[in-house]
Amino acid sequence: MPRVVALFRYPLKGFTPERRAELIVQPDGRIEGDRVLAFRFADAATPEDQAGLDHWPKSKGLSLQDFPSLAALQLSYDAAGKRLRIAHEDRLLADAGIDTEGRAQLERAVTTYLLDSPHAGRLQRPGRLPLLLVGDGEHARFQDRARGYVSVHSTASVAALSDAMDQPLDDRRFRSNIVIDGVDAWGELDWEGEVSIGGVRFTTDGPIIRCMATEANPDTGLRDAAVLTSLTRRMGMRKPTLGRLLLLPGVSGDVDERSGLGGVIRVGDEVTVG
């Protein structure tokens, strides 16, 4: 029986994951505490003007795709106290609330870290500084897509890609919310219809086309694996695909049928397809 072996959420859009023992799937299909904050560039449109299920593209602010050094940071977020902790190796960079004073501290810490990284030049391009921490720390407003998705991949798919590349790959590279075991390699791509994880029912949606974020080592922040070309050339995929998206039934951009949807997913929960 397939089971959940790891769970992750991403309090800061485009940054590193926070490992969790359980995830709360909200009625809008999004994970509680996931993508509730973001660092936007100085010249980006203000995301607070968006409403509903709108999404926020990576190009508006910091993301691992363009700043792989972010992968080396460790994050933890206290959703109840609205407090964010950022560390690098054994050094604390910031531990602050998201009030005005705390945001300024977090902005300084991340800016200083990146300006001392190999990607400082990217941050110094016109219109990028000063960085601004946005979001209320509660609503998941900084998604890549307009609908509330949960992402999942299997350990077997990552193991198959690792074998093809002759290089061990960590599940964290692929930035899914849910990692499962007990499924054949690429088997999650064949799922159709309903998928139940613990007590939460989903419907399947499209596969996940991967970006450059997967090529950053989650410990060092260095690009050290040609994941995208390996998926297409070695695995024979038309597009670099690993994992898939799940959607709560009835949740879409214009339809609201959310009563009774969502729930809690825990490590060890069974996964049932069909």
Short mmCIF file of C-alpha atoms in Angstrom, two decimals:
data_model
loop_
_atom_site.label_atom_id
_atom_site.label_comp_id
_atom_site.label_asym_id
_atom_site.label_seq_id
_atom_site.Cartn_x
_atom_site.Cartn_y
_atom_site.Cartn_z
CA MET A 1 0.00 0.00 0.00
CA PRO A 2 1.45 3.39 -0.94
CA ARG A 3 2.09 5.64 2.04
CA VAL A 4 3.20 9.17 2.83
CA VAL A 5 6.86 9.24 3.85
CA ALA A 6 7.51 12.99 3.98
CA LEU A 7 5.55 16.25 4.07
CA PHE A 8 6.74 19.76 3.28
CA ARG A 9 5.40 23.28 3.20
CA TYR A 10 7.02 26.44 1.88
CA PRO A 11 6.23 29.47 4.09
CA LEU A 12 8.32 31.75 1.86
CA LYS A 13 7.55 31.47 -1.83
CA GLY A 14 10.57 30.31 -3.81
CA PHE A 15 12.60 29.42 -0.71
CA THR A 16 13.47 26.13 0.97
CA PRO A 17 10.96 23.68 2.45
CA GLU A 18 9.96 23.20 6.04
CA ARG A 19 9.55 19.51 6.89
CA ARG A 20 6.31 18.76 8.72
CA ALA A 21 4.74 15.78 10.49
CA GLU A 22 1.34 16.84 9.18
CA LEU A 23 -0.20 19.27 6.71
CA ILE A 24 -3.59 20.94 6.92
CA VAL A 25 -5.30 21.13 3.53
CA GLN A 26 -7.65 24.12 3.57
CA PRO A 27 -11.06 24.13 1.85
CA ASP A 28 -9.56 26.21 -0.99
CA GLY A 29 -7.18 23.34 -1.73
CA ARG A 30 -4.07 25.05 -0.41
CA ILE A 31 -1.79 24.05 2.45
CA GLU A 32 -2.04 26.05 5.67
CA GLY A 33 1.13 28.11 6.09
CA ASP A 34 2.30 27.41 2.54
CA ARG A 35 3.46 30.34 0.37
CA VAL A 36 2.06 32.87 2.83
CA LEU A 37 5.05 35.22 2.49
CA ALA A 38 7.27 36.35 -0.38
CA PHE A 39 10.16 38.69 -1.07
CA ARG A 40 9.21 40.92 -3.99
CA PHE A 41 11.49 43.06 -6.07
CA ALA A 42 11.28 46.84 -5.80
CA ASP A 43 9.74 47.24 -9.25
CA ALA A 44 7.27 44.34 -9.03
CA ALA A 45 3.53 44.94 -8.99
CA THR A 46 2.16 44.92 -5.46
CA PRO A 47 0.72 41.43 -4.86
CA GLU A 48 -1.61 42.68 -2.12
CA ASP A 49 -3.78 44.09 -4.91
CA GLN A 50 -4.61 40.53 -5.96
CA ALA A 51 -7.57 38.69 -4.54
CA GLY A 52 -9.21 35.29 -4.51
CA LEU A 53 -7.30 32.48 -6.17
CA ASP A 54 -4.95 34.63 -8.22
CA HIS A 55 -1.36 33.46 -8.46
CA TRP A 56 1.94 35.29 -8.30
CA PRO A 57 4.68 34.45 -10.85
CA LYS A 58 8.24 33.75 -9.70
CA SER A 59 9.54 36.64 -11.80
CA LYS A 60 8.14 39.17 -9.31
CA GLY A 61 10.52 38.24 -6.50
CA LEU A 62 13.15 35.95 -5.05
CA SER A 63 13.00 32.30 -6.01
CA LEU A 64 15.31 29.33 -5.98
CA GLN A 65 14.96 29.09 -9.75
CA ASP A 66 17.04 32.25 -10.20
CA PHE A 67 18.89 32.38 -6.85
CA PRO A 68 20.01 28.79 -6.09
CA SER A 69 21.94 30.02 -3.03
CA LEU A 70 18.55 30.21 -1.27
CA ALA A 71 18.56 26.40 -1.14
CA ALA A 72 21.23 26.47 1.56
CA LEU A 73 18.98 28.36 3.99
CA GLN A 74 16.95 26.63 6.70
CA LEU A 75 13.50 28.06 7.43
CA SER A 76 10.94 27.52 10.13
CA TYR A 77 7.69 29.42 10.47
CA ASP A 78 5.48 29.74 13.52
CA ALA A 79 2.09 30.33 11.90
CA ALA A 80 0.35 31.02 15.23
CA GLY A 81 2.90 33.60 16.33
CA LYS A 82 3.61 34.78 12.77
CA ARG A 83 7.34 34.50 13.32
CA LEU A 84 9.95 33.43 10.78
CA ARG A 85 13.39 31.99 11.52
CA ILE A 86 16.11 31.89 8.85
CA ALA A 87 19.48 30.20 9.37
CA HIS A 88 22.47 29.27 7.25
CA GLU A 89 24.49 26.27 8.38
CA ASP A 90 25.00 26.90 12.12
CA ARG A 91 24.47 30.67 11.90
CA LEU A 92 21.18 32.37 12.69
CA LEU A 93 20.46 35.09 10.13
CA ALA A 94 17.15 36.31 11.54
CA ASP A 95 14.38 35.30 13.92
CA ALA A 96 11.62 37.88 13.80
CA GLY A 97 7.92 38.50 13.63
CA ILE A 98 6.30 39.95 10.54
CA ASP A 99 5.42 43.30 12.05
CA THR A 100 7.11 46.35 10.56
CA GLU A 101 10.30 46.04 12.63
CA GLY A 102 10.53 42.28 12.08
CA ARG A 103 10.03 42.56 8.33
CA ALA A 104 12.87 45.07 8.12
CA GLN A 105 15.13 42.66 10.01
CA LEU A 106 14.23 39.76 7.70
CA GLU A 107 14.70 41.93 4.60
CA ARG A 108 18.17 42.99 5.76
CA ALA A 109 19.21 39.45 6.59
CA VAL A 110 18.21 37.96 3.24
CA THR A 111 19.64 40.89 1.26
CA THR A 112 22.98 40.64 3.08
CA TYR A 113 23.11 36.88 2.56
CA LEU A 114 22.48 37.14 -1.19
CA LEU A 115 24.87 40.05 -1.70
CA ASP A 116 27.57 37.84 -0.20
CA SER A 117 26.62 34.93 -2.50
CA PRO A 118 27.72 34.04 -6.06
CA HIS A 119 24.41 35.49 -7.29
CA ALA A 120 24.89 39.00 -5.93
CA GLY A 121 24.96 40.43 -9.44
CA ARG A 122 21.43 39.19 -10.15
CA LEU A 123 20.13 40.93 -7.06
CA GLN A 124 21.86 44.17 -8.01
CA ARG A 125 20.11 44.44 -11.38
CA PRO A 126 17.97 47.57 -11.82
CA GLY A 127 14.62 47.44 -10.07
CA ARG A 128 15.37 44.58 -7.69
CA LEU A 129 16.53 46.34 -4.52
CA PRO A 130 15.31 47.05 -1.95
CA LEU A 131 13.58 43.74 -1.33
CA LEU A 132 10.20 43.90 0.38
CA LEU A 133 8.69 41.09 2.47
CA VAL A 134 5.02 40.86 1.55
CA GLY A 135 2.09 38.74 2.69
CA ASP A 136 0.10 38.53 5.89
CA GLY A 137 1.65 35.23 7.00
CA GLU A 138 -1.77 33.59 6.99
CA HIS A 139 -3.25 33.45 3.49
CA ALA A 140 -1.56 31.30 0.83
CA ARG A 141 -1.49 33.99 -1.84
CA PHE A 142 1.83 33.40 -3.54
CA GLN A 143 1.17 30.27 -5.58
CA ASP A 144 2.57 29.59 -9.05
CA ARG A 145 -0.90 28.69 -10.28
CA ALA A 146 -4.31 30.29 -9.95
CA ARG A 147 -5.95 27.18 -8.45
CA GLY A 148 -5.21 25.62 -5.09
CA TYR A 149 -3.05 22.59 -5.84
CA VAL A 150 -1.16 20.11 -3.70
CA SER A 151 1.95 18.56 -5.27
CA VAL A 152 3.09 14.95 -4.88
CA HIS A 153 5.88 12.70 -6.15
CA SER A 154 7.14 9.21 -5.35
CA THR A 155 10.52 8.18 -3.94
CA ALA A 156 10.72 5.58 -6.73
CA SER A 157 10.60 8.27 -9.44
CA VAL A 158 13.45 10.16 -7.79
CA ALA A 159 15.40 6.91 -7.36
CA ALA A 160 14.94 6.06 -11.06
CA LEU A 161 16.21 9.48 -12.08
CA SER A 162 19.14 9.16 -9.65
CA ASP A 163 20.09 5.84 -11.23
CA ALA A 164 19.87 7.28 -14.75
CA MET A 165 22.09 10.20 -13.75
CA ASP A 166 24.41 8.05 -11.63
CA GLN A 167 24.02 10.69 -8.95
CA PRO A 168 22.02 10.58 -5.69
CA LEU A 169 19.19 13.10 -5.64
CA ASP A 170 17.34 14.31 -2.56
CA ASP A 171 13.51 14.48 -2.58
CA ARG A 172 13.77 18.09 -1.41
CA ARG A 173 15.00 19.14 -4.86
CA PHE A 174 11.55 18.55 -6.28
CA ARG A 175 9.70 20.81 -3.87
CA SER A 176 6.56 18.71 -3.51
CA ASN A 177 4.19 18.99 -0.57
CA ILE A 178 3.81 15.21 -0.33
CA VAL A 179 6.35 12.44 -0.92
CA ILE A 180 5.07 8.87 -1.13
CA ASP A 181 6.56 5.37 -1.15
CA GLY A 182 5.14 2.08 -2.40
CA VAL A 183 4.53 3.26 -5.98
CA ASP A 184 6.47 2.16 -9.07
CA ALA A 185 8.73 4.76 -10.67
CA TRP A 186 6.62 7.31 -12.57
CA GLY A 187 3.48 5.47 -11.41
CA GLU A 188 1.97 8.66 -10.01
CA LEU A 189 1.85 10.04 -13.56
CA ASP A 190 -0.65 7.29 -14.48
CA TRP A 191 -3.15 8.10 -11.73
CA GLU A 192 -6.62 9.04 -12.91
CA GLY A 193 -9.74 10.10 -11.05
CA GLU A 194 -9.86 10.21 -7.27
CA VAL A 195 -6.88 9.96 -4.92
CA SER A 196 -7.37 9.68 -1.15
CA ILE A 197 -4.53 10.50 1.22
CA GLY A 198 -5.44 9.88 4.82
CA GLY A 199 -8.90 11.36 5.14
CA VAL A 200 -8.52 13.90 2.33
CA ARG A 201 -10.02 13.25 -1.12
CA PHE A 202 -8.43 14.76 -4.23
CA THR A 203 -8.90 14.56 -7.96
CA THR A 204 -5.89 14.24 -10.25
CA ASP A 205 -4.72 17.09 -12.40
CA GLY A 206 -1.70 17.57 -14.65
CA PRO A 207 1.90 16.45 -14.26
CA ILE A 208 4.49 18.85 -12.84
CA ILE A 209 6.84 20.36 -15.41
CA ARG A 210 10.05 21.10 -13.56
CA CYS A 211 12.20 24.24 -13.52
CA MET A 212 15.81 25.14 -12.72
CA ALA A 213 15.08 25.06 -8.97
CA THR A 214 15.53 21.26 -9.09
CA GLU A 215 19.17 21.66 -10.16
CA ALA A 216 20.18 23.37 -6.90
CA ASN A 217 21.66 21.17 -4.20
CA PRO A 218 19.33 21.54 -1.16
CA ASP A 219 22.28 21.57 1.24
CA THR A 220 24.91 23.66 -0.54
CA GLY A 221 22.83 25.94 -2.78
CA LEU A 222 25.04 25.07 -5.77
CA ARG A 223 23.69 23.92 -9.12
CA ASP A 224 25.21 20.45 -9.34
CA ALA A 225 22.74 18.24 -11.22
CA ALA A 226 21.45 18.49 -14.80
CA VAL A 227 17.96 17.43 -13.82
CA LEU A 228 16.03 19.02 -16.68
CA THR A 229 18.05 17.61 -19.56
CA SER A 230 18.30 14.24 -17.80
CA LEU A 231 14.50 13.99 -17.63
CA THR A 232 14.16 14.74 -21.33
CA ARG A 233 17.23 13.07 -22.84
CA ARG A 234 17.83 10.14 -20.49
CA MET A 235 14.26 9.43 -19.43
CA GLY A 236 12.80 10.24 -22.84
CA MET A 237 10.20 12.74 -21.64
CA ARG A 238 8.88 15.41 -24.00
CA LYS A 239 9.03 17.93 -21.11
CA PRO A 240 11.01 17.63 -17.85
CA THR A 241 8.32 16.02 -15.70
CA LEU A 242 8.40 14.58 -12.20
CA GLY A 243 5.37 14.28 -9.91
CA ARG A 244 1.85 15.52 -10.35
CA LEU A 245 -0.74 17.92 -9.04
CA LEU A 246 -3.79 17.07 -6.94
CA LEU A 247 -6.87 19.24 -6.60
CA LEU A 248 -9.76 19.18 -4.16
CA PRO A 249 -13.06 18.32 -5.88
CA GLY A 250 -15.07 21.42 -6.76
CA VAL A 251 -12.25 23.92 -6.29
CA SER A 252 -11.56 26.08 -9.33
CA GLY A 253 -11.05 29.67 -10.30
CA ASP A 254 -14.79 30.37 -10.65
CA VAL A 255 -16.56 27.60 -8.72
CA ASP A 256 -16.84 27.46 -4.97
CA GLU A 257 -18.12 24.14 -3.64
CA ARG A 258 -15.78 23.83 -0.71
CA SER A 259 -17.95 22.89 2.24
CA GLY A 260 -16.54 19.87 4.02
CA LEU A 261 -13.42 19.69 1.85
CA GLY A 262 -9.84 19.53 3.04
CA GLY A 263 -8.47 17.96 6.19
CA VAL A 264 -5.21 16.75 7.72
CA ILE A 265 -2.55 14.62 6.05
CA ARG A 266 0.08 12.93 8.21
CA VAL A 267 3.30 11.03 7.62
CA GLY A 268 2.36 7.35 7.41
CA ASP A 269 -1.09 7.93 5.89
CA GLU A 270 -2.19 5.48 3.21
CA VAL A 271 -2.65 6.60 -0.38
CA THR A 272 -5.54 5.12 -2.37
CA VAL A 273 -6.11 5.67 -6.08
CA GLY A 274 -9.54 5.23 -7.69
#
